[in-house]
Amino acid sequence: MLAAVNETVESVVIRFAGDSGDGMQLTGSQFTNTSALLGNDLATFPDFPAEIRAPIGTVAGVSGFQVHIGSSRIYTPGDSCDVLVVMNVAALKSNLRHLKKGGTIIANTDGFDAKNMRLAGVADDKNPLEDGSLEGYDVKKLDVTKITRAALTDSGLGVKEIDRCKNMFVLGLIYWMYHRPIENTVNFIESKFKKNPAVAEANVKVLKAGWNYGETTEAFASRYEVNKAKMDAGVYRGITGNVAATYGLIAASVKSELPLFLGSYPITPASDILHELSKYKNFGIKTFQAEDEIAAITSAIGAAFGGSLAITTSSGPGIALKTEAIGLATVLELPIVIVNVQRGGPSTGLPTKTEQADLLQAMYGRNGECPVAIVAAQSPTDCFDAAFEACRIAVEHMVPVFLLTDGYIANGSEPWKFPTTADLPTIKAAYSKPEDKKDGKFLPYERDEKLSRPWAIPGTPGLEHRIGGLEKQNGTGNISYDPANHEFMIHLRAEKIERIADYIPDQALDNGPEKGDLLILGWGGTYGALKTATRDLLAEGYSVAHAHLRHLNPMPKNLGNMLKNYKQVLIPELNSGQLIKIIRDKYFIDAKGLNKVQGLPFTTIEVKNKVKELISK
Amino acid sequence: MTILETSVNEKKLTSKDFVSDQEVRWCPGCGDYSILKQVQTVMPDLGRAREEFVFISGIGCSSRFPYYMETFGMHSIHGRATAIASGLKAARPDLSVWIVSGDGDSLSIGGNHTIHLLRRNFDVNMLVFNNQIYGLTKGQYSPTSEAGKITKSTPMGSIDHPFNPAALALGADGTFVARSMDRDPKHLQAILKRAYQHKGTSFVEIYQNCNVFNDGAFEIFTEKSSKKLETLFVEQGKPLIFGENNDKGIKLDGFKPVIVNLNEGHSANDLWIHDETDQVKANILARFFDSPEKEGHLPRPFGVFYTEDRPCYEDMMTHQLEEAASKGADLDKLIAGRETWIVN
């Protein structure tokens, strides 16, 4: 027998694609976990359809999971993949464009039969495995279905149950190819199917069969090693953006000593935060699945009035419905965090695809002049810090705060060197006390140096007061239709948001020289692509720097000066140009845009090409 | 505690203690004045500290109510008082939460939240001032306006079928459904107290006269000359009797209510005895909703139609939290999760 040749590679991108029911998300996340435990740096990107179970075998029903592992630092799930695993012809049809030229295809031939061809809309004589169209790729054909069935003939399981083990065969084979141990997944299977030992045994058997297939057949000439990455020392775990955001909110509740209340209505891709928070009632967290998006936010406003750390979570269409209530919270000057896990819009748009097109909605999307603070998360793990920061601003400044994440970082995962409770700052709420009364009167809209009013919680004797959406007289909070007072209050609410800039850090450069040819200014989930592009461009000798905004409203006070240090400023966004409008308006600079609205993240190449084009001009 | 503090704390509140320093700005003659007065009158009798009361309203004439109460209050946005109150009560079960709303606010723009509040059964009191018109926006028909009503937005008459609020509340599984009126202070006070005492969502429809845009909508029920004949005040355990000289009664013929004359051989013993806990009868009672102009119509009932003991949302929520609390809450453990690895 010919032993496979061992090669060491710096990084590899694998994309698992199959029918929604083929278990590709699970396969991908198992490979991810095992790689993380081996010490690789990594990033993942699940790519699934909006339909829960689109018709089997169709292109609409294809679910994908891309994972990028490496021995150097990894910031994106990879522009394109080195290995594409396809469980049927539909998966190949919709994913081939993600495969590098000359890349490896591992195809389940059973998924390329006449029926699957028909379902995928591929003509009978155009089977890509046979018609030569895949020339130039390294195609490995194997009948996963047949081998899986053969391995489980004596299992006593039905055909349906047996076929559900197919993904484990593929996983076992990929583990063999990349020198990963199977133990972690064996433990996972045994725990997942604790109540069904026969199914657990079958899955483990097929996983091993996959590994052995690689070991014993001569189909695979090479095996690959991806060594440990050089990462900061510490304790790590893997985490997705939505879970990290959840933990950030819980941490803020603990560090502010405020009970957390979530009012939410299910919506993709934000629902996971509702699911996660619902699990942690032991932290005193109250989750309220409201009857609609409006009740979700207004119940949170009620809880905020009552003294809770109030949160509402949603995505674009849901945020649109919350608009009026955000205005109310602004006038009431109550703390509330509105989490928008952005997805493709407008309207229902692309529920499972990513976009950054709600920045202007967060900034301006309300009636009247109604500024709120805006914070954005830049990566899956950063969702923790961004959520914590959003809560801090809301509570310490008594304002509504938008937390913008997106479907890409919400569902993506990466290793996280997580903080301990002791590392986190405390969040201090300022409460009114009965002795704050002046001449026997309590003034609910009296302000401190931040211009924020103190929180007067129902149940506190002597602080009985009324608040509402009608314009307020400053100080008393009484209704006022006085023209001068209205203008004063409009300016005051704007100044209150602006003054938050005194309590946030200066904008830092993520990478690159302090002065130079071009600054890449980004925000949100594009961080990984921009960081990787900047690293590559610097290595190629370009005079490029990268700054990534956490605070979008207000912006750090030094940002204007930072922008002046570069001949050009490039603002890449997954929209038609939103941050760029704000930057041009605020700083009068001729910033250039790089815009993409395809429901997909930037590739590093796209960013690099744009920078090179601008610098060469 | 010093003697002085004790005496201060034990000082009995009066209705004046619930009057805020804000000038009341409803139109002179508005039915809202009476409702405000009755609420302020019963508050001291409820035996709670003033700071524990919270009044939440939406938008509309009635929704100005919280400004006039010397309690905690929020005048919120149109239709959402119910949802805000739900969040507040979930967060703070210790407070006495009152919702003040109108027919447009609670049954039109806020209709969705109203039914969900009722099914969840938060222990809050919901006062619906029903004047069958949009007053604040100056006279459009409302979801309770009668069919055919001529208003600014229905010059040829409304073609909307009106809601029957009591039937709607029962349909949404409300656990306390009652009706009263602005012009019967004693009755309204009694109903408000019952609403407060009920553990669960108390839905109180209050017929309220808008003397500017819909004057006299309920005149037939409130004026002395017709009230006795056109209204039926139900009381627990008492037969359904009404009429000029209490000479008419309601008898159930199967599920069909019929009016009988007590002077014509029928005795009070034959009549329908009001039972607030009977859901079937409550539903029939709520359907006494014919126009008083209709031949042979039934009188309009007032009082408590239905009460039921059903667990409140916030209590069940608290119970789950207490149960979960036994697990302990370690943030560091939560953040670390089950699977970690060390990089040296």
Coordinates of N, CA and C in Angstrom, one line a residue, chain B residues 140-244:
Chain B
Q140 N -63.4 61.4 14.6 CA -63.5 60.3 13.6 C -64.2 59.1 14.4
Y141 N -64.8 58.2 13.6 CA -65.5 57.1 14.3 C -64.4 56.1 14.9
S142 N -64.8 55.4 15.9 CA -63.8 54.5 16.6 C -64.2 53.1 16.4
P143 N -63.4 52.1 16.9 CA -63.8 50.7 16.7 C -65.0 50.3 17.5
T144 N -65.5 51.2 18.4 CA -66.8 50.9 19.1 C -67.9 51.8 18.6
S145 N -67.7 52.6 17.7 CA -68.8 53.4 17.1 C -69.8 52.5 16.5
E146 N -71.1 52.9 16.6 CA -72.1 52.1 16.0 C -72.1 52.1 14.5
A147 N -72.6 51.1 13.8 CA -72.6 51.0 12.4 C -73.5 52.2 11.9
G148 N -73.2 52.8 10.8 CA -74.0 53.9 10.3 C -73.7 55.2 10.8
K149 N -72.7 55.3 11.8 CA -72.4 56.6 12.5 C -71.8 57.6 11.5
I150 N -72.4 58.8 11.5 CA -71.9 59.8 10.6 C -70.8 60.6 11.4
T151 N -69.6 60.6 10.9 CA -68.5 61.3 11.6 C -67.7 62.0 10.5
K152 N -66.7 62.7 10.9 CA -65.8 63.4 9.9 C -65.3 62.5 8.8
S153 N -64.9 61.3 9.2 CA -64.3 60.4 8.3 C -65.4 59.4 7.7
T154 N -66.6 59.5 8.1 CA -67.7 58.7 7.6 C -68.9 59.5 7.2
P155 N -68.8 60.4 6.2 CA -69.9 61.3 5.9 C -71.1 60.6 5.5
M156 N -71.0 59.4 5.0 CA -72.2 58.6 4.5 C -72.5 57.5 5.6
G157 N -71.9 57.6 6.7 CA -72.2 56.6 7.7 C -71.1 55.5 7.8
S158 N -70.8 55.1 9.0 CA -69.7 54.1 9.1 C -70.2 52.7 8.6
I159 N -69.3 52.0 7.9 CA -69.6 50.7 7.5 C -68.9 49.7 8.3
D160 N -68.2 50.1 9.3 CA -67.4 49.2 10.2 C -68.4 48.6 11.2
H161 N -68.2 47.3 11.4 CA -69.0 46.6 12.5 C -68.3 46.9 13.8
P162 N -69.0 47.4 14.8 CA -68.3 47.7 16.1 C -67.9 46.5 16.9
F163 N -66.8 46.7 17.7 CA -66.4 45.8 18.7 C -67.3 45.8 19.9
N164 N -67.5 44.7 20.5 CA -68.2 44.6 21.8 C -67.1 44.3 22.8
P165 N -66.6 45.4 23.5 CA -65.4 45.2 24.3 C -65.5 44.1 25.4
A166 N -66.6 43.9 26.0 CA -66.7 42.9 27.1 C -66.6 41.5 26.5
A167 N -67.2 41.3 25.3 CA -67.2 40.0 24.7 C -65.8 39.8 24.2
L168 N -65.1 40.8 23.7 CA -63.7 40.7 23.2 C -62.8 40.2 24.4
A169 N -63.0 40.9 25.5 CA -62.2 40.6 26.7 C -62.4 39.1 27.1
L170 N -63.6 38.7 27.1 CA -63.9 37.3 27.5 C -63.3 36.4 26.4
G171 N -63.4 36.8 25.2 CA -62.9 35.9 24.1 C -61.4 35.8 24.2
A172 N -60.7 36.8 24.8 CA -59.3 36.7 25.0 C -58.9 36.1 26.3
D173 N -59.9 35.4 26.9 CA -59.7 34.7 28.2 C -59.3 35.7 29.4
G174 N -59.9 36.9 29.3 CA -59.7 37.8 30.5 C -60.3 37.2 31.7
T175 N -59.6 37.4 32.9 CA -60.0 36.8 34.1 C -60.9 37.7 35.0
F176 N -61.1 39.0 34.5 CA -62.0 39.9 35.2 C -62.5 40.8 34.2
V177 N -63.8 40.8 34.0 CA -64.4 41.6 32.9 C -65.6 42.3 33.5
A178 N -65.5 43.7 33.5 CA -66.6 44.5 34.1 C -66.9 45.7 33.3
R179 N -68.1 46.2 33.5 CA -68.5 47.5 32.8 C -69.1 48.4 33.9
S180 N -68.7 49.7 33.7 CA -69.3 50.7 34.6 C -69.5 52.0 33.7
M181 N -69.8 53.1 34.4 CA -70.1 54.3 33.6 C -69.6 55.6 34.4
D182 N -69.3 56.6 33.6 CA -68.8 57.8 34.3 C -69.8 58.5 35.2
R183 N -71.1 58.3 34.8 CA -72.2 59.1 35.5 C -72.7 58.3 36.7
D184 N -72.1 57.2 37.1 CA -72.6 56.5 38.3 C -71.4 56.4 39.3
P185 N -71.0 57.4 40.0 CA -69.8 57.4 40.8 C -69.7 56.3 41.8
K186 N -70.8 56.0 42.5 CA -70.8 54.9 43.5 C -70.4 53.6 42.8
H187 N -71.1 53.3 41.7 CA -70.9 52.0 41.0 C -69.5 52.0 40.5
L188 N -69.0 53.0 39.9 CA -67.6 53.0 39.4 C -66.6 52.8 40.5
Q189 N -66.8 53.5 41.6 CA -65.9 53.3 42.7 C -65.9 51.8 43.2
A190 N -67.1 51.2 43.3 CA -67.1 49.8 43.7 C -66.4 48.9 42.7
I191 N -66.6 49.2 41.4 CA -66.0 48.3 40.4 C -64.5 48.5 40.4
L192 N -64.0 49.8 40.6 CA -62.6 50.0 40.7 C -61.9 49.2 41.8
K193 N -62.6 49.2 42.9 CA -62.1 48.4 44.1 C -62.0 47.0 43.8
R194 N -63.1 46.5 43.2 CA -63.1 45.1 42.8 C -62.0 44.7 41.8
A195 N -61.8 45.7 40.9 CA -60.7 45.5 39.9 C -59.4 45.4 40.6
Y196 N -59.1 46.3 41.5 CA -57.9 46.3 42.3 C -57.7 45.0 43.0
Q197 N -58.8 44.5 43.7 CA -58.7 43.3 44.5 C -58.5 42.0 43.7
H198 N -59.0 42.1 42.4 CA -58.8 40.9 41.6 C -57.3 40.6 41.3
K199 N -56.9 39.4 41.5 CA -55.5 39.0 41.1 C -55.5 38.5 39.7
G200 N -55.0 39.3 38.8 CA -55.0 39.0 37.4 C -55.4 40.3 36.6
T201 N -55.5 40.2 35.3 CA -55.8 41.4 34.5 C -57.3 41.7 34.7
S202 N -57.5 42.9 35.2 CA -58.9 43.4 35.4 C -59.3 44.3 34.3
F203 N -60.2 43.9 33.5 CA -60.6 44.7 32.3 C -61.9 45.4 32.7
V204 N -61.8 46.7 32.7 CA -63.0 47.5 33.1 C -63.3 48.5 32.0
E205 N -64.5 48.2 31.3 CA -64.9 49.1 30.3 C -65.8 50.2 31.0
I206 N -65.5 51.5 30.7 CA -66.2 52.6 31.4 C -66.9 53.4 30.3
Y207 N -68.2 53.4 30.3 CA -68.9 54.3 29.3 C -68.6 55.7 29.7
Q208 N -68.1 56.5 28.8 CA -67.7 57.8 29.1 C -68.2 58.8 28.0
N209 N -68.8 59.8 28.5 CA -69.4 60.8 27.5 C -68.4 61.8 27.0
C210 N -68.3 61.9 25.7 CA -67.5 62.9 25.0 C -68.5 64.0 24.6
N211 N -68.6 65.0 25.4 CA -69.7 66.0 25.2 C -69.4 66.9 24.0
V212 N -68.2 66.8 23.4 CA -67.9 67.6 22.3 C -68.1 66.9 20.9
F213 N -67.7 65.7 20.9 CA -67.8 65.0 19.6 C -68.8 63.9 19.5
N214 N -69.3 63.4 20.7 CA -70.3 62.3 20.7 C -71.2 62.4 21.8
D215 N -71.7 63.6 22.0 CA -72.5 63.9 23.2 C -73.7 63.0 23.3
G216 N -74.0 62.5 24.4 CA -75.2 61.7 24.7 C -75.2 60.3 24.1
A217 N -73.9 59.8 23.8 CA -73.8 58.4 23.2 C -74.4 57.4 24.2
F218 N -74.3 57.6 25.5 CA -74.8 56.7 26.5 C -75.9 57.2 27.3
E219 N -76.5 58.3 26.8 CA -77.5 59.0 27.6 C -78.6 58.0 28.1
I220 N -79.0 57.2 27.2 CA -80.2 56.3 27.5 C -79.8 55.4 28.7
F221 N -78.5 55.1 28.9 CA -78.1 54.3 30.1 C -77.8 55.2 31.3
T222 N -77.6 56.4 31.1 CA -77.2 57.2 32.3 C -78.2 58.2 32.8
E223 N -79.2 58.6 31.9 CA -80.2 59.5 32.3 C -81.3 58.9 33.2
K224 N -81.7 59.6 34.2 CA -82.7 59.1 35.1 C -83.9 58.5 34.4
S225 N -84.3 59.2 33.4 CA -85.6 58.9 32.8 C -85.6 57.5 32.1
S226 N -84.4 57.1 31.7 CA -84.4 55.8 30.9 C -83.5 54.8 31.6
K227 N -82.7 55.2 32.5 CA -81.6 54.3 33.1 C -82.2 53.0 33.7
K228 N -83.3 53.1 34.4 CA -83.9 52.0 35.1 C -84.4 50.9 34.1
L229 N -84.9 51.4 33.0 CA -85.5 50.5 32.0 C -84.4 49.9 31.1
E230 N -83.3 50.7 30.9 CA -82.4 50.3 29.8 C -81.1 49.6 30.4
T231 N -80.9 49.7 31.7 CA -79.7 49.1 32.3 C -80.1 47.9 33.2
L232 N -79.0 47.1 33.4 CA -79.2 45.9 34.2 C -77.9 45.9 35.1
F233 N -78.0 46.2 36.4 CA -76.9 46.2 37.3 C -76.8 44.8 37.9
V234 N -75.8 44.0 37.5 CA -75.7 42.7 38.0 C -74.9 42.6 39.3
E235 N -75.3 41.8 40.2 CA -74.6 41.6 41.5 C -74.5 40.1 41.7
Q236 N -73.4 39.7 42.3 CA -73.1 38.2 42.6 C -74.2 37.6 43.4
G237 N -74.8 36.5 43.0 CA -75.8 35.8 43.7 C -77.2 36.4 43.7
K238 N -77.4 37.5 42.9 CA -78.7 38.2 42.9 C -79.3 37.9 41.5
P239 N -80.7 37.8 41.5 CA -81.4 37.6 40.2 C -81.2 38.9 39.3
L240 N -81.3 38.6 38.1 CA -81.2 39.7 37.1 C -82.5 40.5 37.0
I241 N -82.6 41.6 37.7 CA -83.9 42.4 37.8 C -83.6 43.8 37.3
F242 N -84.5 44.4 36.6 CA -84.4 45.8 36.1 C -85.8 46.3 36.0
G243 N -85.9 47.5 35.4 CA -87.2 48.1 35.1 C -87.5 49.2 36.1
E244 N -88.5 50.0 35.6 CA -88.9 51.2 36.3 C -89.1 51.0 37.8

